[in-house]
PDB file of C-alpha atoms in Angstrom:
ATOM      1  CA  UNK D  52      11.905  46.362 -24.108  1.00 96.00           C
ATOM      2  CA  UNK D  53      13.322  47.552 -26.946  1.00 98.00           C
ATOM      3  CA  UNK D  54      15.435  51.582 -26.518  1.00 98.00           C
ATOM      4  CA  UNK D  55      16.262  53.810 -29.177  1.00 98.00           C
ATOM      5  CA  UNK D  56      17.852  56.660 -28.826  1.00 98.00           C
ATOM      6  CA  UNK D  57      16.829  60.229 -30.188  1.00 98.00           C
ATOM      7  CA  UNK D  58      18.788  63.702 -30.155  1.00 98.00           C
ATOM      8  CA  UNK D  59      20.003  64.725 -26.623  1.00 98.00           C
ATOM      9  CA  UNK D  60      17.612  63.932 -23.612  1.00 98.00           C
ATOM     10  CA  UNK D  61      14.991  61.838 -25.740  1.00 98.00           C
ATOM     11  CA  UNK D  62      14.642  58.262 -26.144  1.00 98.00           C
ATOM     12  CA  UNK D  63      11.616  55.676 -27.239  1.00 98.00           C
ATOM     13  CA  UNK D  64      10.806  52.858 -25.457  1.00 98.00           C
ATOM     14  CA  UNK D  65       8.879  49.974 -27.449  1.00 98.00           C
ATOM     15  CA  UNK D  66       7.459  46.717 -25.678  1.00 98.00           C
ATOM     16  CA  UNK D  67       4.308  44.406 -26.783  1.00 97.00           C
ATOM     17  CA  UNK D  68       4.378  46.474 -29.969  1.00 97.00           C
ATOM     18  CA  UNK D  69       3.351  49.960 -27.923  1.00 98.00           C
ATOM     19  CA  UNK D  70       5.570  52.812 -27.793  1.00 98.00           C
ATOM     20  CA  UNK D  71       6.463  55.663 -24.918  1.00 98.00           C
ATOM     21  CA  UNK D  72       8.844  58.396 -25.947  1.00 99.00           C
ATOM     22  CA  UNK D  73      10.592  60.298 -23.006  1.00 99.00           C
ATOM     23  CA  UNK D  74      11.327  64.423 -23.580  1.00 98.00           C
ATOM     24  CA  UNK D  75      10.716  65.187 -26.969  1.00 98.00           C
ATOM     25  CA  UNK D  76      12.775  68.592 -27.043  1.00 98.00           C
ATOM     26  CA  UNK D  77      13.608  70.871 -29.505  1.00 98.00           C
ATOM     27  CA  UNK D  78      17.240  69.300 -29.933  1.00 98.00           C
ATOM     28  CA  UNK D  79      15.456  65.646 -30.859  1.00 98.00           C
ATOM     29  CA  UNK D  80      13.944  65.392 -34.197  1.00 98.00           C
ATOM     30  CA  UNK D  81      10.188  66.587 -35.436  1.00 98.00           C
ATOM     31  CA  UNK D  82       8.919  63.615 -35.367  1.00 98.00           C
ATOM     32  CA  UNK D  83      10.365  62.080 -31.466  1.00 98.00           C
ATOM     33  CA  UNK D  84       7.361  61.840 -30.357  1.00 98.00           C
ATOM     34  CA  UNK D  85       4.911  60.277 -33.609  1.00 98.00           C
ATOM     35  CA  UNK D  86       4.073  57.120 -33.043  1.00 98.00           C
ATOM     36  CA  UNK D  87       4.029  57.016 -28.965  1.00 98.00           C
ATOM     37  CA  UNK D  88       1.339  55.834 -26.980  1.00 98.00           C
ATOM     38  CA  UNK D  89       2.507  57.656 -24.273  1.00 98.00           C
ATOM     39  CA  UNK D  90       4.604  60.156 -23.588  1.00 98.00           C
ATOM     40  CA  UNK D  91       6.288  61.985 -20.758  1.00 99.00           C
ATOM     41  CA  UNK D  92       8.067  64.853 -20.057  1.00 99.00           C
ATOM     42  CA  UNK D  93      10.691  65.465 -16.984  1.00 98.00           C
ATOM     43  CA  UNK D  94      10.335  69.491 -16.694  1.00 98.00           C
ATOM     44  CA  UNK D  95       9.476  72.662 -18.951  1.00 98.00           C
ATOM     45  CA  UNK D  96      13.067  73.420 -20.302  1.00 98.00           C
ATOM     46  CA  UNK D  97      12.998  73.380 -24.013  1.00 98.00           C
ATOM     47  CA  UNK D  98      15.473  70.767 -25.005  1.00 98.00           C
ATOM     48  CA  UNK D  99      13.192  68.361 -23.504  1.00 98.00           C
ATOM     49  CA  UNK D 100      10.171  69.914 -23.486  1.00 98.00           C
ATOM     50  CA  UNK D 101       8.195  71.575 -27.441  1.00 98.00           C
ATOM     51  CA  UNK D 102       4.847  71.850 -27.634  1.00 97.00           C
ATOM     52  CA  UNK D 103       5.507  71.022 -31.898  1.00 97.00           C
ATOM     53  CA  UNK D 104       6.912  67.601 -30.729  1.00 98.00           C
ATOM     54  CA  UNK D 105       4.074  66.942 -28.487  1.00 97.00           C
ATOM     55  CA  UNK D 106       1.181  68.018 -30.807  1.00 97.00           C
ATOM     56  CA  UNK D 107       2.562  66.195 -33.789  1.00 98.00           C
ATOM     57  CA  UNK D 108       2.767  62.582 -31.465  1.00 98.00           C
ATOM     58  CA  UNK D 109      -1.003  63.877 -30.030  1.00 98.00           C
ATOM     59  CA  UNK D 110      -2.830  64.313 -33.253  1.00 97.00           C
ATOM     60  CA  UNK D 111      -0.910  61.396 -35.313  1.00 98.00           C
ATOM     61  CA  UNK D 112      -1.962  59.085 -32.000  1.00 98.00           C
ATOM     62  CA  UNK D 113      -5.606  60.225 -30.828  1.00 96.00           C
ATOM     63  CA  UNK D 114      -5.276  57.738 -27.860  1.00 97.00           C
ATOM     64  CA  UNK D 115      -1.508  58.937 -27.100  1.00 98.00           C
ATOM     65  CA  UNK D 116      -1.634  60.562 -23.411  1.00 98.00           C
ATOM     66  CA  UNK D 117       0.872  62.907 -21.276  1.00 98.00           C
ATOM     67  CA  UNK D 118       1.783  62.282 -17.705  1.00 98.00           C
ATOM     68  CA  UNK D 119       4.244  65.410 -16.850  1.00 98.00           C
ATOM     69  CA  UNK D 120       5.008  67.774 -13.835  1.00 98.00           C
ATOM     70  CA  UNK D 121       2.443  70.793 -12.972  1.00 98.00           C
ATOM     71  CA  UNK D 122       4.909  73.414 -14.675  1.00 97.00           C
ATOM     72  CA  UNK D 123       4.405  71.855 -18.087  1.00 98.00           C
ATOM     73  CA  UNK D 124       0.194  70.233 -17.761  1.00 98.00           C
ATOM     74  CA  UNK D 125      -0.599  73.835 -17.515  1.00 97.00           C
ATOM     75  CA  UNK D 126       0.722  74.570 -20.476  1.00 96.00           C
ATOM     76  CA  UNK D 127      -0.736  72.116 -22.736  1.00 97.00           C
ATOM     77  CA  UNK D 128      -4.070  70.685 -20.939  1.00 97.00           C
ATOM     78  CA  UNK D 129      -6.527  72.758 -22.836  1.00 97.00           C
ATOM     79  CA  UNK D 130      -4.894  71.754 -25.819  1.00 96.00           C
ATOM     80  CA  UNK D 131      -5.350  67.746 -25.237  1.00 97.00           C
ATOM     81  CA  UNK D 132      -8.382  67.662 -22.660  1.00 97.00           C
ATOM     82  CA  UNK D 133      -8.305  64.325 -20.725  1.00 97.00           C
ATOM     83  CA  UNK D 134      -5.213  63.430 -22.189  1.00 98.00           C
ATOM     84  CA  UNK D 135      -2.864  65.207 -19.758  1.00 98.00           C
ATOM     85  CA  UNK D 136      -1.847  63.709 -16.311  1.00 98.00           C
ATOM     86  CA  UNK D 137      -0.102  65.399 -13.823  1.00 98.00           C
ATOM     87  CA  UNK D 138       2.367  63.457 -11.645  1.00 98.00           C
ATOM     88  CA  UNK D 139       4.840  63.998  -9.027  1.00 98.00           C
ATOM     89  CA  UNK D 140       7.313  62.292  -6.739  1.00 98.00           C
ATOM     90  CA  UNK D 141       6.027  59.238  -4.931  1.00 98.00           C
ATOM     91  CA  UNK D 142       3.366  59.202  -7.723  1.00 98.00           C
ATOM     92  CA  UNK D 143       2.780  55.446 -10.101  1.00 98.00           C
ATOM     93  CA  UNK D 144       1.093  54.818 -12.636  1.00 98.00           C
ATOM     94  CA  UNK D 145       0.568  52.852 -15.896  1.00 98.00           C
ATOM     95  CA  UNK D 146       1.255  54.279 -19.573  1.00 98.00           C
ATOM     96  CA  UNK D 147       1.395  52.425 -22.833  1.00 98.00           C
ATOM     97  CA  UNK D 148       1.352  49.023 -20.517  1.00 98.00           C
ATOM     98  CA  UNK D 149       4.529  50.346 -18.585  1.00 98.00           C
ATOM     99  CA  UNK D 150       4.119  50.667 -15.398  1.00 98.00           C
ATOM    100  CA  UNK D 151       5.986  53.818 -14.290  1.00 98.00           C
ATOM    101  CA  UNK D 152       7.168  55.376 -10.708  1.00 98.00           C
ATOM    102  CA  UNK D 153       8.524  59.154 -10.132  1.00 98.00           C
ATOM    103  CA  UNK D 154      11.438  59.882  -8.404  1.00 98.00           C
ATOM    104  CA  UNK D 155      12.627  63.718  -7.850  1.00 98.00           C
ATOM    105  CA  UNK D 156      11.058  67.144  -6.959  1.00 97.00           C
ATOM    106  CA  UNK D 157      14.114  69.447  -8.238  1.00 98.00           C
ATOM    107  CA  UNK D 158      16.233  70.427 -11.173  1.00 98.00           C
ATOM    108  CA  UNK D 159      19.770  70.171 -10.760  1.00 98.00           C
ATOM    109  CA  UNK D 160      21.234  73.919  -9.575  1.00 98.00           C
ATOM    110  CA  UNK D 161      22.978  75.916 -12.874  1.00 98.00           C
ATOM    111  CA  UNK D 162      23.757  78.333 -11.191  1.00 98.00           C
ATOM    112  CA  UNK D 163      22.509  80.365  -7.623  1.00 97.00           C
ATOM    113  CA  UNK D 164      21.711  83.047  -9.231  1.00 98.00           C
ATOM    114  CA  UNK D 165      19.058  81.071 -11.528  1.00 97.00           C
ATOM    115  CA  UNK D 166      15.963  79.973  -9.250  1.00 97.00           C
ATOM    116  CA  UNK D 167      15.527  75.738  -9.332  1.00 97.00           C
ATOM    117  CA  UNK D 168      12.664  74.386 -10.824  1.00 98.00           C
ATOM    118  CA  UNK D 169      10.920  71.419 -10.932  1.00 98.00           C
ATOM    119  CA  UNK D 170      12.082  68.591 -12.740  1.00 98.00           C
ATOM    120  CA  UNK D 171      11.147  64.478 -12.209  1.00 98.00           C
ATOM    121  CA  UNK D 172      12.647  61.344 -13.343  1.00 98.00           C
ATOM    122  CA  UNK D 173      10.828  58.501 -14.856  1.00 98.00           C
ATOM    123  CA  UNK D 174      12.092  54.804 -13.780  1.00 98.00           C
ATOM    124  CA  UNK D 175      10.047  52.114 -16.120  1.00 98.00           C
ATOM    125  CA  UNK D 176       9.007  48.779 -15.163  1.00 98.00           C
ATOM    126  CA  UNK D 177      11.293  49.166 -12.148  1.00 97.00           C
ATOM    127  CA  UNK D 178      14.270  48.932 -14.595  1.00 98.00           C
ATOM    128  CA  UNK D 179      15.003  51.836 -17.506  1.00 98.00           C
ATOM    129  CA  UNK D 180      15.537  55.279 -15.483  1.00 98.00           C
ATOM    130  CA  UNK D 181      15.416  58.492 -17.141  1.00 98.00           C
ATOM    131  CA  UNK D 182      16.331  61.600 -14.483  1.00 98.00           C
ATOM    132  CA  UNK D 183      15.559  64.225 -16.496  1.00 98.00           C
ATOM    133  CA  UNK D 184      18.183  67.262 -15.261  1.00 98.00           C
ATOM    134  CA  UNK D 185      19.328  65.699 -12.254  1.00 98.00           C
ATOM    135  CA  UNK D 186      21.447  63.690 -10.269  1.00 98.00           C
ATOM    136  CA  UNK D 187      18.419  61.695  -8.749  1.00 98.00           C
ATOM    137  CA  UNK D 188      18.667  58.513  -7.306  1.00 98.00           C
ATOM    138  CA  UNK D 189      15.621  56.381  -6.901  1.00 97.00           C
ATOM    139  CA  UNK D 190      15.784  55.380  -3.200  1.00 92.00           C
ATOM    140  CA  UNK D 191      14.975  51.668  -2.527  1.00 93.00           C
ATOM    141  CA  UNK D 192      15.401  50.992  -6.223  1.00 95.00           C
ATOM    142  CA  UNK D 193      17.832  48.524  -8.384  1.00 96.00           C
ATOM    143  CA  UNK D 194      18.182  50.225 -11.793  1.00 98.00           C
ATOM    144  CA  UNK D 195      19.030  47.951 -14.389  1.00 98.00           C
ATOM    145  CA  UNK D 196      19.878  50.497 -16.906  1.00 98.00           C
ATOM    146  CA  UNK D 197      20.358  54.236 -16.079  1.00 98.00           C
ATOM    147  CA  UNK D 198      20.056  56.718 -18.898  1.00 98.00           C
ATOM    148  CA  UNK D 199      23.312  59.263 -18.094  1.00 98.00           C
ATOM    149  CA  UNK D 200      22.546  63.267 -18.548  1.00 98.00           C
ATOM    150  CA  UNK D 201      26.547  63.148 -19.255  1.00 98.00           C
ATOM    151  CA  UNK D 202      26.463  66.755 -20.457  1.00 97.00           C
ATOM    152  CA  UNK D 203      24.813  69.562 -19.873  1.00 97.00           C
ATOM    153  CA  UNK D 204      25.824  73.089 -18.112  1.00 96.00           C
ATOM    154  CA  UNK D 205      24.671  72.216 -14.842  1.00 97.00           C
ATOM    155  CA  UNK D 206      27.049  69.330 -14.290  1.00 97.00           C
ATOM    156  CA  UNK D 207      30.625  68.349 -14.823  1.00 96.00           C
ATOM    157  CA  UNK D 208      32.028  64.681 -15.177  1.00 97.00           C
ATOM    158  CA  UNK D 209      33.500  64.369 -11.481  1.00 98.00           C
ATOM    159  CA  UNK D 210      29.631  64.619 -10.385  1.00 98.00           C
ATOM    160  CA  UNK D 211      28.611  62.121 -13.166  1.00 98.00           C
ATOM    161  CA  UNK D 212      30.847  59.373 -12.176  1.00 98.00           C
ATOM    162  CA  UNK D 213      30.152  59.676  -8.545  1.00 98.00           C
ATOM    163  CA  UNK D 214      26.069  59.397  -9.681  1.00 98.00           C
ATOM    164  CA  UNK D 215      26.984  56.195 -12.026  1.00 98.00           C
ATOM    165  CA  UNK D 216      28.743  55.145  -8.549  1.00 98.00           C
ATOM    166  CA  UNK D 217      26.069  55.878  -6.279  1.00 98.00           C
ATOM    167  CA  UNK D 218      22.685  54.153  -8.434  1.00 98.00           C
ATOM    168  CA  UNK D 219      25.213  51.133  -9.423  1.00 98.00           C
ATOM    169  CA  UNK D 220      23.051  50.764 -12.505  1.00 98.00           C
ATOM    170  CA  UNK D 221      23.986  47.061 -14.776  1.00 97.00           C
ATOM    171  CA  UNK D 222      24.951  49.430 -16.954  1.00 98.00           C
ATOM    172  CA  UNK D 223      24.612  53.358 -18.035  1.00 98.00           C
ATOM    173  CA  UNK D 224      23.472  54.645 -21.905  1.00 98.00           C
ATOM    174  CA  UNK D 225      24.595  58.595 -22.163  1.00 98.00           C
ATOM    175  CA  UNK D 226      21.374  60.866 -22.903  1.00 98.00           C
ATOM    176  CA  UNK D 227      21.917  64.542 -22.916  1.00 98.00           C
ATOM    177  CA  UNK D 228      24.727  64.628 -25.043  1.00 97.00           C
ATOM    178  CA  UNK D 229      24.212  66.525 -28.429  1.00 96.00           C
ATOM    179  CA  UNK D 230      26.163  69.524 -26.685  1.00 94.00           C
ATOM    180  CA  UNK D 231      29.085  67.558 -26.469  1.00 95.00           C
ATOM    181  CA  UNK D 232      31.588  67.847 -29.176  1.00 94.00           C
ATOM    182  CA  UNK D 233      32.523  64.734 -31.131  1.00 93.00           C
ATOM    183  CA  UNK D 234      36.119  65.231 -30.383  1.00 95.00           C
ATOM    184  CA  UNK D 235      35.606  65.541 -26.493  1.00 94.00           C
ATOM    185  CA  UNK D 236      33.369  61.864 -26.221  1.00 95.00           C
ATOM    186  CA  UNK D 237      36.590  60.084 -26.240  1.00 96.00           C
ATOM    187  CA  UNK D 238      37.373  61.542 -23.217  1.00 96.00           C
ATOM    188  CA  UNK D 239      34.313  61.565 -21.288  1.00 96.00           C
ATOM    189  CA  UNK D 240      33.961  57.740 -22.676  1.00 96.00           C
ATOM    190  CA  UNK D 241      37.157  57.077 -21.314  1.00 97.00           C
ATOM    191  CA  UNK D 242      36.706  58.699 -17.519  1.00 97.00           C
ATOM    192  CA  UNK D 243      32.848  57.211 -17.277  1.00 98.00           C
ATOM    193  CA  UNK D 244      34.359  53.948 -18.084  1.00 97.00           C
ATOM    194  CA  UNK D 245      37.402  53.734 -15.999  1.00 97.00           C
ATOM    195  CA  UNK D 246      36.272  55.108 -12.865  1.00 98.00           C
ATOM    196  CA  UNK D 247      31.950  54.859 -13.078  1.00 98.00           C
ATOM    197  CA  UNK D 248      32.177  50.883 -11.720  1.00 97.00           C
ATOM    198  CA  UNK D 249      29.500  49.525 -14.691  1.00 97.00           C
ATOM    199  CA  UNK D 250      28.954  49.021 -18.255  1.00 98.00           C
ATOM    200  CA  UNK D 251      28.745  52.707 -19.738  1.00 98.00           C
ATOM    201  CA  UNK D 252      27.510  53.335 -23.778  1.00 96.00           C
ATOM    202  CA  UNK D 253      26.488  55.462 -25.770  1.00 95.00           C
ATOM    203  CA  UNK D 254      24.366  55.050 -29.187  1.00 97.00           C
ATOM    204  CA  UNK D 255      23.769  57.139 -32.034  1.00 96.00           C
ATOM    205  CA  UNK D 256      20.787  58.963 -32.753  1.00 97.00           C
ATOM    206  CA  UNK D 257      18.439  56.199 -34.730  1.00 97.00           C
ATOM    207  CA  UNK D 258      20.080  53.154 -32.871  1.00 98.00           C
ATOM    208  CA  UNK D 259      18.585  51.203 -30.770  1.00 97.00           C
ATOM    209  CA  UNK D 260      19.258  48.310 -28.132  1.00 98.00           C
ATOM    210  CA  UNK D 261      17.004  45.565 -25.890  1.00 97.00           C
ATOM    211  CA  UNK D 262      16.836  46.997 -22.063  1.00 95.00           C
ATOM    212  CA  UNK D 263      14.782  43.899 -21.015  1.00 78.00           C
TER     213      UNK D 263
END
């Protein structure tokens, strides 16, 4: 498997020349999503979830499907009929010859005040997870290489070294990141690497790297 990483919480898988693209938001570029097979989508918030990304990867791919929580099927299903799935925790299933499970029920808490919604993570070919906007850890599961929400405003590095701790991934590649000024990486490079126990990275936008 071959990863590349997009803007923020997106990244595109490739294996046996077919293509899945993870939460095409409206941080990652207009054109995340062209060229998937498949695509899915952790939870409704916008910087993983635009109906512009999604369209543009449907209509250049009329065989490209969906597999997403309730929250955001609703919203698109009449657009692509057929071509949506709706999945939840404990849920598997094949897409674009990956063969996918679903860990999670909850988005990570921003604040009381703000009501939790749902929110999934994606773990591929029991290997690549992606957790969406949360600190979920796939019980039962060895994660080879654990994409790393390692900023965002529900979450602060103390909790994301103690989650690199607790899934012991091989090694962890930082998603969720295009908030984070370029002059503060140093230091969350430096923490995530001391004290997170595993190989931690992070790529530019464009790059890509094997994960299998």
């Amino acid at each position: 498997m071959e990863l590349t990483k997009k803007t923020h919480a997106c990244v595109r898988i490739t294996k046996d020349g077919r293509t899945l693209v993870i939460d095409p938001g409206v941080f990652s570029e207009a054109d995340a999503a062209v060229g998937a097979d498949a695509i899915l989508v952790t939870h409704e918030h916008m910087d993983h979830f635009d109906q512009s990304r999604l369209r543009a990867g449907m209509e250049a791919n009329p065989g490209a499907e969906i597999w997403t929580l309730a929250s955001v099927a609703e919203q698109i299903s009449a657009a692509f009929p057929g071509r949506v799935h709706t999945v939840g925790e404990g849920d598997t299933f094949t897409a674009a010859g990956f063969e996918v499970e679903v860990h999670g029920q909850l988005h990570a808490v921003i604040h009381p005040d703000i009501p939790r919604i749902t929110n999934v993570g994606f773990l591929l070919d029991g290997s690549v997870f992606h957790p969406g906007d949360a600190l979920t850890v796939p019980e039962g599961r060895t994660v080879d290489t654990l994409l790393l929400p390692v900023h965002a405003p529900w979450n602060k590095v103390a909790e994301i070294i103690d989650y690199v701790r607790e899934v012991a991934p091989r090694r962890a590649i930082d998603i969720h990141d295009s908030l984070l000024q370029d002059h503060a990486r140093p230091v969350y490079d430096s923490l995530i690497d001391r004290l997170g126990g595993t190989d931690h990275g992070r790529l530019t936008p464009g790059t890509g790297t094997d994960v299998g």
